[in-house]
mmCIF file of C-alpha atoms and ligand atoms in Angstrom:
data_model
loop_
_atom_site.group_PDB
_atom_site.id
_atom_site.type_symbol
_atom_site.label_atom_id
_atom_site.label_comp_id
_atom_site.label_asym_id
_atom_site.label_seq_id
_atom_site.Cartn_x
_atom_site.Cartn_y
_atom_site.Cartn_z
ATOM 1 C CA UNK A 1 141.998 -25.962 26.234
ATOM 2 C CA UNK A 2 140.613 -25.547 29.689
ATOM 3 C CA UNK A 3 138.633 -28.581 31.354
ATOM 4 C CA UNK A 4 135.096 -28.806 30.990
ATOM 5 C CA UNK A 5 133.160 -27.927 34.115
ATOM 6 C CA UNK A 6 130.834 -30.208 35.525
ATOM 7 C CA UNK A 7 129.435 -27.559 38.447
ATOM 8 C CA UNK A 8 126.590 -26.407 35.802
ATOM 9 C CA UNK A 9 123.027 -26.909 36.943
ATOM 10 C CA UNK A 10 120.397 -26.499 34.325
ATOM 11 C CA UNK A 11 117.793 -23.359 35.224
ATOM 12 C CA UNK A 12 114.419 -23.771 34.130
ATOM 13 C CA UNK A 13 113.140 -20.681 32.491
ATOM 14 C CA UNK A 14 109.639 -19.497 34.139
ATOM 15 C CA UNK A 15 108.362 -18.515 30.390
ATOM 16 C CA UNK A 16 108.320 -21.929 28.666
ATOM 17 C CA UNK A 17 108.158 -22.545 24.618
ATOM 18 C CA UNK A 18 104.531 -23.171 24.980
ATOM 19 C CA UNK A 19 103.826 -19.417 25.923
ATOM 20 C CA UNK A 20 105.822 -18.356 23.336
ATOM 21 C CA UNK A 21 104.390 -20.120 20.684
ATOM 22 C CA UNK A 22 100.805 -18.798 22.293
ATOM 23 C CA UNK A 23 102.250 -15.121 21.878
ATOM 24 C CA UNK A 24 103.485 -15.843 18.466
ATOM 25 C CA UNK A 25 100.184 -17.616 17.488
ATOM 26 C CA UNK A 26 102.372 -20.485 15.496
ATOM 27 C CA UNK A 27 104.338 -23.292 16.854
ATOM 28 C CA UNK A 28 107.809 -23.072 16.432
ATOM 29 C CA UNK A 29 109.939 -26.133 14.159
ATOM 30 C CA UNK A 30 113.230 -26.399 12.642
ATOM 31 C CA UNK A 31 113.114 -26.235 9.138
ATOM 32 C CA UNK A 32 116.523 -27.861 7.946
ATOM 33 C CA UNK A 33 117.679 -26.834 4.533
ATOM 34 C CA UNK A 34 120.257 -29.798 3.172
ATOM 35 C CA UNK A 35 121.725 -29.921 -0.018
ATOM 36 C CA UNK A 36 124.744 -29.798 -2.133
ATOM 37 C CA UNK A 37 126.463 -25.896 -2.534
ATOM 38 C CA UNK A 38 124.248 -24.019 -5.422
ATOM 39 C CA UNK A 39 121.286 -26.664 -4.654
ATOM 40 C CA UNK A 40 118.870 -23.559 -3.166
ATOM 41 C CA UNK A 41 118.868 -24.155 -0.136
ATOM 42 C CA UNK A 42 119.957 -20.489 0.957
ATOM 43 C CA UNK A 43 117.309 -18.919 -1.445
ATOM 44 C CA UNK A 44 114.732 -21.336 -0.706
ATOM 45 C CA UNK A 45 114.883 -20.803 3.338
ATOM 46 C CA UNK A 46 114.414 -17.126 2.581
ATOM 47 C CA UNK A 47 111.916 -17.252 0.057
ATOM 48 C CA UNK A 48 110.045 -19.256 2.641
ATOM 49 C CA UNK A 49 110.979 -16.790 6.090
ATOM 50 C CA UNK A 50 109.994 -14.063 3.317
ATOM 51 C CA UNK A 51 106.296 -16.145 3.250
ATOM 52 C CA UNK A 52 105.764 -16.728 6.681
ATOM 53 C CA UNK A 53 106.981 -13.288 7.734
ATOM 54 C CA UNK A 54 104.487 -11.763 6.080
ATOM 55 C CA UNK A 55 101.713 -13.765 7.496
ATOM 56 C CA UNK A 56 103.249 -12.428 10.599
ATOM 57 C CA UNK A 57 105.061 -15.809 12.102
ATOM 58 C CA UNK A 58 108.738 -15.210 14.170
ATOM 59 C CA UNK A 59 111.532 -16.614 12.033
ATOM 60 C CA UNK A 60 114.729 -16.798 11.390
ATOM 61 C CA UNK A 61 117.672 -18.156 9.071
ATOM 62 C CA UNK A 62 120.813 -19.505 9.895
ATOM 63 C CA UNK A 63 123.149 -19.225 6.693
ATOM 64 C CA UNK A 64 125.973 -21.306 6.176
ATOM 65 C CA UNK A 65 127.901 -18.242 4.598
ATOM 66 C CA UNK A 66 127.218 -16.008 7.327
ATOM 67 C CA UNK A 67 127.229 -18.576 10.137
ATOM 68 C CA UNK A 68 131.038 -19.721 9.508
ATOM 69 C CA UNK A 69 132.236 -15.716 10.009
ATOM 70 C CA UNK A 70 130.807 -15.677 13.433
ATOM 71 C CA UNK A 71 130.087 -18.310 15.591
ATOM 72 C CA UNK A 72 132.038 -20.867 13.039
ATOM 73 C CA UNK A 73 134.405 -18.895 11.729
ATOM 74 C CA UNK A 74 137.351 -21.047 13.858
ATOM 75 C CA UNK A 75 136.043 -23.965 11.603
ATOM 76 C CA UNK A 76 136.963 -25.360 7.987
ATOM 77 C CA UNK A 77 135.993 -27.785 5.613
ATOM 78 C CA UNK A 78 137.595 -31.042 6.166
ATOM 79 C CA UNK A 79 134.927 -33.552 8.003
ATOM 80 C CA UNK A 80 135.906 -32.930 11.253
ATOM 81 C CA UNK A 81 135.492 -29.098 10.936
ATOM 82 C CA UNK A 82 131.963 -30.385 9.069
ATOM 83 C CA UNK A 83 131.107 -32.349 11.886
ATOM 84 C CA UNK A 84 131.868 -29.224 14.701
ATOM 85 C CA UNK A 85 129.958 -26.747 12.477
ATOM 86 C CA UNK A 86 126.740 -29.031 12.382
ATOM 87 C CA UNK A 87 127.118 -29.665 16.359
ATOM 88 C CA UNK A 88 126.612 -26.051 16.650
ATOM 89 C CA UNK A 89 123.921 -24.935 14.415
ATOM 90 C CA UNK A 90 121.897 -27.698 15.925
ATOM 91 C CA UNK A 91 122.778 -26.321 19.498
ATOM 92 C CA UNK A 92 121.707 -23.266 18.253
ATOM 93 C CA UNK A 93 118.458 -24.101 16.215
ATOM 94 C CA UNK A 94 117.396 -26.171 19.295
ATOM 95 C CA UNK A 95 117.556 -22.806 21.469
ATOM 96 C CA UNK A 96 115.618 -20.824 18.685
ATOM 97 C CA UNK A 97 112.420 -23.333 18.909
ATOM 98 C CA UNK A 98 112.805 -22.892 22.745
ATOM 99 C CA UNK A 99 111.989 -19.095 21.631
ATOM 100 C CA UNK A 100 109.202 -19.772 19.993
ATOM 101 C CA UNK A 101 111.062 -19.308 16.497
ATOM 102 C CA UNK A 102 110.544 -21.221 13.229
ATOM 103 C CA UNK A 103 113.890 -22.033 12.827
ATOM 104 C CA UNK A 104 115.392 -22.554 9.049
ATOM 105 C CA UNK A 105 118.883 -23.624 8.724
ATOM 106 C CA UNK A 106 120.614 -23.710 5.479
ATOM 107 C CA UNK A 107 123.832 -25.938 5.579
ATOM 108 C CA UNK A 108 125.092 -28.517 2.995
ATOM 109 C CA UNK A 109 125.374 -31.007 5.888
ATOM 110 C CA UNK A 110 126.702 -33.486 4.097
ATOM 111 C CA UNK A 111 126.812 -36.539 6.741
ATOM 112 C CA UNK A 112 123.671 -38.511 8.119
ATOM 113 C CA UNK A 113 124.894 -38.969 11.295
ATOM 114 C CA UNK A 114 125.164 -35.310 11.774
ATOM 115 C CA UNK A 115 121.695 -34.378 10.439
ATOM 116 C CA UNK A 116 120.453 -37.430 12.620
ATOM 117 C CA UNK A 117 122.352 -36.186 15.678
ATOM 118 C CA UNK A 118 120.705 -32.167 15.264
ATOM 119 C CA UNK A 119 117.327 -34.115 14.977
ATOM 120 C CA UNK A 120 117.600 -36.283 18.350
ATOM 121 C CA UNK A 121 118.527 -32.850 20.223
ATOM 122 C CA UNK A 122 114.850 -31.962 19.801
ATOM 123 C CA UNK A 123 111.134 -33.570 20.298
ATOM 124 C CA UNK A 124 109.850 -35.952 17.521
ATOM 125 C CA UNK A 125 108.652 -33.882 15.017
ATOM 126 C CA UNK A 126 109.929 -30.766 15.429
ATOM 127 C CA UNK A 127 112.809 -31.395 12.936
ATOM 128 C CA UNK A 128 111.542 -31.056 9.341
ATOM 129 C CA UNK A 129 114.468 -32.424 6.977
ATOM 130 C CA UNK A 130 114.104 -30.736 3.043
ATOM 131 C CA UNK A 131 116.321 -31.992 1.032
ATOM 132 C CA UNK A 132 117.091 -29.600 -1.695
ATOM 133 C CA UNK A 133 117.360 -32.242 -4.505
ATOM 134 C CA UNK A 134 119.685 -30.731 -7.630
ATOM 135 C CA UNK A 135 121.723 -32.799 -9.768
ATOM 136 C CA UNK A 136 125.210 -31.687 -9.098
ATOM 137 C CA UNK A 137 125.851 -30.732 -13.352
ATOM 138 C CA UNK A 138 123.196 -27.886 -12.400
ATOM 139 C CA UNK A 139 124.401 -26.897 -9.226
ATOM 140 C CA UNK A 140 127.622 -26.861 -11.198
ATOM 141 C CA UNK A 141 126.052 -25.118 -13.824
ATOM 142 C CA UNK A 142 124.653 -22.678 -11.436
ATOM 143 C CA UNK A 143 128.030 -21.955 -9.888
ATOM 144 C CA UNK A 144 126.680 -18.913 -7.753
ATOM 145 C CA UNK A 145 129.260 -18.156 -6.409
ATOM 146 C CA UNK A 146 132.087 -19.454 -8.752
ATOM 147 C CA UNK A 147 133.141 -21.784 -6.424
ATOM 148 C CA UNK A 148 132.612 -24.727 -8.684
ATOM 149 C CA UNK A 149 135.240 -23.781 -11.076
ATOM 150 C CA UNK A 150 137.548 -22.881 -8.678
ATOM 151 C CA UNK A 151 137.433 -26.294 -6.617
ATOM 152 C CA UNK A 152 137.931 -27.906 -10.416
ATOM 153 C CA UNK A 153 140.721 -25.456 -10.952
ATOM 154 C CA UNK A 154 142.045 -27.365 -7.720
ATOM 155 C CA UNK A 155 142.069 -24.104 -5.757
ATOM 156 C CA UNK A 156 139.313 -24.700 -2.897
ATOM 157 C CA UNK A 157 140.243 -28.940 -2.225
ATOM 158 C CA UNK A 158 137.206 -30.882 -0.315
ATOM 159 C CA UNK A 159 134.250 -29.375 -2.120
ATOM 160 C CA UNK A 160 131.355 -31.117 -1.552
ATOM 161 C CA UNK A 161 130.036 -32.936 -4.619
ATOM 162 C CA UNK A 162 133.499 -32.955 -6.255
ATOM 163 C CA UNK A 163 136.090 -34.340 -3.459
ATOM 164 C CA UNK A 164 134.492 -34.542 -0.490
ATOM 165 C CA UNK A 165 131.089 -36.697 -0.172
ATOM 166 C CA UNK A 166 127.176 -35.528 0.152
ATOM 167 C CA UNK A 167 125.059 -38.229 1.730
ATOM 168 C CA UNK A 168 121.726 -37.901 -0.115
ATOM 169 C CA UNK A 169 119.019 -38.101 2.807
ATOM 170 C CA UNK A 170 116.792 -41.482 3.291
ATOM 171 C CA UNK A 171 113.846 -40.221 4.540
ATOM 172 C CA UNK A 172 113.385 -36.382 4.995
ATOM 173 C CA UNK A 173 110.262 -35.457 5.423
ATOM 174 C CA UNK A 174 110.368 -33.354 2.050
ATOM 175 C CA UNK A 175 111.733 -33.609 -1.160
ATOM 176 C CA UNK A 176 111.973 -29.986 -3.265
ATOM 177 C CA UNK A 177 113.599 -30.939 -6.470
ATOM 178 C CA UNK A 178 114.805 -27.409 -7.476
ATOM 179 C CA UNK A 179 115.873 -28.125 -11.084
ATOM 180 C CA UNK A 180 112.400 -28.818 -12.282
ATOM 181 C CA UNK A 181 110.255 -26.832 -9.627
ATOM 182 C CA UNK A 182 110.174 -23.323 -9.852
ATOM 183 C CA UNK A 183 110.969 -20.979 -6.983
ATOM 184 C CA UNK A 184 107.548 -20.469 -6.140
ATOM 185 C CA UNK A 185 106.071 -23.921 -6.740
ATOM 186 C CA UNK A 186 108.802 -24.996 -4.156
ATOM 187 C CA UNK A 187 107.792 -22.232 -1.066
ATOM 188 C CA UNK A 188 104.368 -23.628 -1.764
ATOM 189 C CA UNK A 189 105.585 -27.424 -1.038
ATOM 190 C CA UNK A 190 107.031 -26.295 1.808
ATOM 191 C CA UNK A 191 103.902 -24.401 3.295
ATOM 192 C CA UNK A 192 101.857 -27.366 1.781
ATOM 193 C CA UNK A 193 103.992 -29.275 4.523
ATOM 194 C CA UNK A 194 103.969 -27.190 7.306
ATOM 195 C CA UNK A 195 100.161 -26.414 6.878
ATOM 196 C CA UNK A 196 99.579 -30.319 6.740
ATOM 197 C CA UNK A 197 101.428 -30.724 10.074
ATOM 198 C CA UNK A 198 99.219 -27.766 12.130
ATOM 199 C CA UNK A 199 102.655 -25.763 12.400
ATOM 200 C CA UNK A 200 100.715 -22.677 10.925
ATOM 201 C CA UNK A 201 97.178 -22.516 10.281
ATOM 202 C CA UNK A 202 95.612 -21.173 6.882
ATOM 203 C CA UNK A 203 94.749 -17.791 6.602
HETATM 204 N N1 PPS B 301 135.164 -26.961 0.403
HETATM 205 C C1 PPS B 301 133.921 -26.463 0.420
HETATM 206 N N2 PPS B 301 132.855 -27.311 0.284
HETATM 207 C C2 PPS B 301 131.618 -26.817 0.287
HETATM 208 N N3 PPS B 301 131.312 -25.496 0.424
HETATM 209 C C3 PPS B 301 132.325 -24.630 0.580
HETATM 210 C C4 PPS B 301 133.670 -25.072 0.567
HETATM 211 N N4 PPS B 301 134.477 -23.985 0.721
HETATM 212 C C5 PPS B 301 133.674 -22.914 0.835
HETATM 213 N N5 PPS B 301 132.383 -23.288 0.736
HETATM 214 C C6 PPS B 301 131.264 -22.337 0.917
HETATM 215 O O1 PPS B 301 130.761 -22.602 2.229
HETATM 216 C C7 PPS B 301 129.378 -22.883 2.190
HETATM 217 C C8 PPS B 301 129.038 -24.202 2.915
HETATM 218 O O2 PPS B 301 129.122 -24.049 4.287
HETATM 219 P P1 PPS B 301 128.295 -25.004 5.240
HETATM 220 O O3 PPS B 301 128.526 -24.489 6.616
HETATM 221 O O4 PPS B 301 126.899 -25.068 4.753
HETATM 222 O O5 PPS B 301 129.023 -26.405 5.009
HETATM 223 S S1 PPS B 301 128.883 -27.748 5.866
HETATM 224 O O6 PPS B 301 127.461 -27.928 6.196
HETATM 225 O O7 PPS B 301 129.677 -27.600 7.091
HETATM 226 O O8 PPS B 301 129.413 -28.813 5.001
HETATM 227 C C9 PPS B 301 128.979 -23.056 0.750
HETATM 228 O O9 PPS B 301 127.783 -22.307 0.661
HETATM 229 P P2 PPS B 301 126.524 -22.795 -0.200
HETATM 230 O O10 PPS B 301 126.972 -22.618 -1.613
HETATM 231 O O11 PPS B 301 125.458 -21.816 0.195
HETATM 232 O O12 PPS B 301 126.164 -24.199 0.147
HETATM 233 C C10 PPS B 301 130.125 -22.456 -0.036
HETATM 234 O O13 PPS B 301 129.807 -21.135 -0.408
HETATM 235 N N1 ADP B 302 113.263 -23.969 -7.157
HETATM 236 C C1 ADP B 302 114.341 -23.291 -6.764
HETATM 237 N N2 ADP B 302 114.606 -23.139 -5.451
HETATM 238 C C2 ADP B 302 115.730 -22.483 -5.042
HETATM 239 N N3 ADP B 302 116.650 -21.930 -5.893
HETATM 240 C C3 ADP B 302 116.427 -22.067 -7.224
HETATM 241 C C4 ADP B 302 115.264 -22.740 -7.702
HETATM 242 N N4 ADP B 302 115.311 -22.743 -9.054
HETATM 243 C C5 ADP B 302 116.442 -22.070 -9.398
HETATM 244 N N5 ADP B 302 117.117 -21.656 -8.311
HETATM 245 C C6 ADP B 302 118.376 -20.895 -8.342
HETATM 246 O O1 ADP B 302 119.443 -21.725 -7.873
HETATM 247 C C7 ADP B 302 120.428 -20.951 -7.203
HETATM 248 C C8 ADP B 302 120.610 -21.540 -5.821
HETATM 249 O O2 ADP B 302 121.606 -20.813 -5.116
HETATM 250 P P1 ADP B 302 121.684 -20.800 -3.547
HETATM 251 O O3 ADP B 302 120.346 -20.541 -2.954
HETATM 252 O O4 ADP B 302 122.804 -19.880 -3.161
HETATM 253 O O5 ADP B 302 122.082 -22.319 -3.227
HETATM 254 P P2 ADP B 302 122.750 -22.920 -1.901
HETATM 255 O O6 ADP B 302 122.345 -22.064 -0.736
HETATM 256 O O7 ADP B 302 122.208 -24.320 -1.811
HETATM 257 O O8 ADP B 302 124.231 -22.888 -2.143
HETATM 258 C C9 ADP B 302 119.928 -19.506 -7.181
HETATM 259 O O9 ADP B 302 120.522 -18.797 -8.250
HETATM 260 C C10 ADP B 302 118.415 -19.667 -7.432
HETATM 261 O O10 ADP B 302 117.849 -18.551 -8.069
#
């Protein structure tokens, strides 16, 4: 690996994330999707980008799936790959507020310190935690993708939720329980949320 360069200066972009989020007519926020694999938080984030999109805001999602075969495809799943992969997308979601973007990012993130480290990157509020609350028999039950019976098969090893941890959140600032809310009644707690905090107004 090459040595890191220290003869970067920061340029400060004439256009600033105020004027974009006057052009836009919305502010911009990250929307952080966390939850364990087959929780929702991939069909959630779109059901909601599907919502605002419609009322005309500028979104965007960043997918775990399709996320790791670009800019993380170099990474696994032990928790040092984990750790990288989070580094990243909050990098990356910090850029797309700069745009003017509402942001939504749906990763299992399954350490704390990770989702606490993509929040400090940006200003107090502008990192709305939604924890995508699903016991893991129904995410298991679920099994989207098959990948449940496959890790218990012993053929993917570290899944989350089976043997490698998910650390529940403490205090995100919303709580969609997704095995006894429907889809809908959960993209309306979300824009309940994000009308409550001025991010877009009604109508
Ligand atoms: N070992 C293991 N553990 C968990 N998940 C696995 C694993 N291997 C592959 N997959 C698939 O990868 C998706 C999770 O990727 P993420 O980038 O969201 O993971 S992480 O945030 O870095 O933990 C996850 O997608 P979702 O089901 O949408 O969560 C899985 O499809
Ligand atoms: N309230 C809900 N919100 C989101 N998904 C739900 C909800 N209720 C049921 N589901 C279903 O749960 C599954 C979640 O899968 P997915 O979105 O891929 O999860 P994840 O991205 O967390 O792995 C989908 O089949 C979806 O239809």
């Amino acid at each position: 690996m090459t040595q890191k360069s220290t003869d970067t200066v920061w340029h400060n972009a004439t256009i600033t994330r105020n004027d974009r989020e006057k052009l836009h007519k919305h502010k911009s926020v990250i929307l952080w999707f966390t939850g364990l694999s087959g929780s929702g938080k991939s069909t959630l984030a779109h059901a909601v980008e599907d919502y605002l999109h419609r009322y005309g805001c500028s979104t965007f999602v960043l997918d775990g799936d399709n996320v790791r075969h670009g800019l993380c495809s170099d990474l696994g799943f032990s928790d040092e790959d984990r750790v990288e992969n989070i580094r990243r997308i909050g990098e990356m979601a910090k850029l797309m507020i700069e745009a003017g973007v509402i942001t939504l990012t749906a990763f299992i993130s399954p350490f704390r310190a990770d989702r606490s480290s993509a929040r400090k990157l940006v200003p107090h509020g502008d990192f709305i935690e939604i924890y995508c609350q699903c016991p893991l028999e129904t995410c298991e039950q679920r099994d989207v993708k098959g990948l449940y019976k496959k890790a218990r098969a012993g053929k993917i090893p570290f899944f989350t939720g089976i043997d490698s941890p998910y650390e529940e959140p403490e205090k995100p600032e919303l709580i969609v329980n997704t095995h006894a809310l429907s889809l809908d009644e959960s993209v309306q707690a979300v824009m309940k949320l994000l009308l409550q905090r001025s991010i877009v107004r009604p109508g």
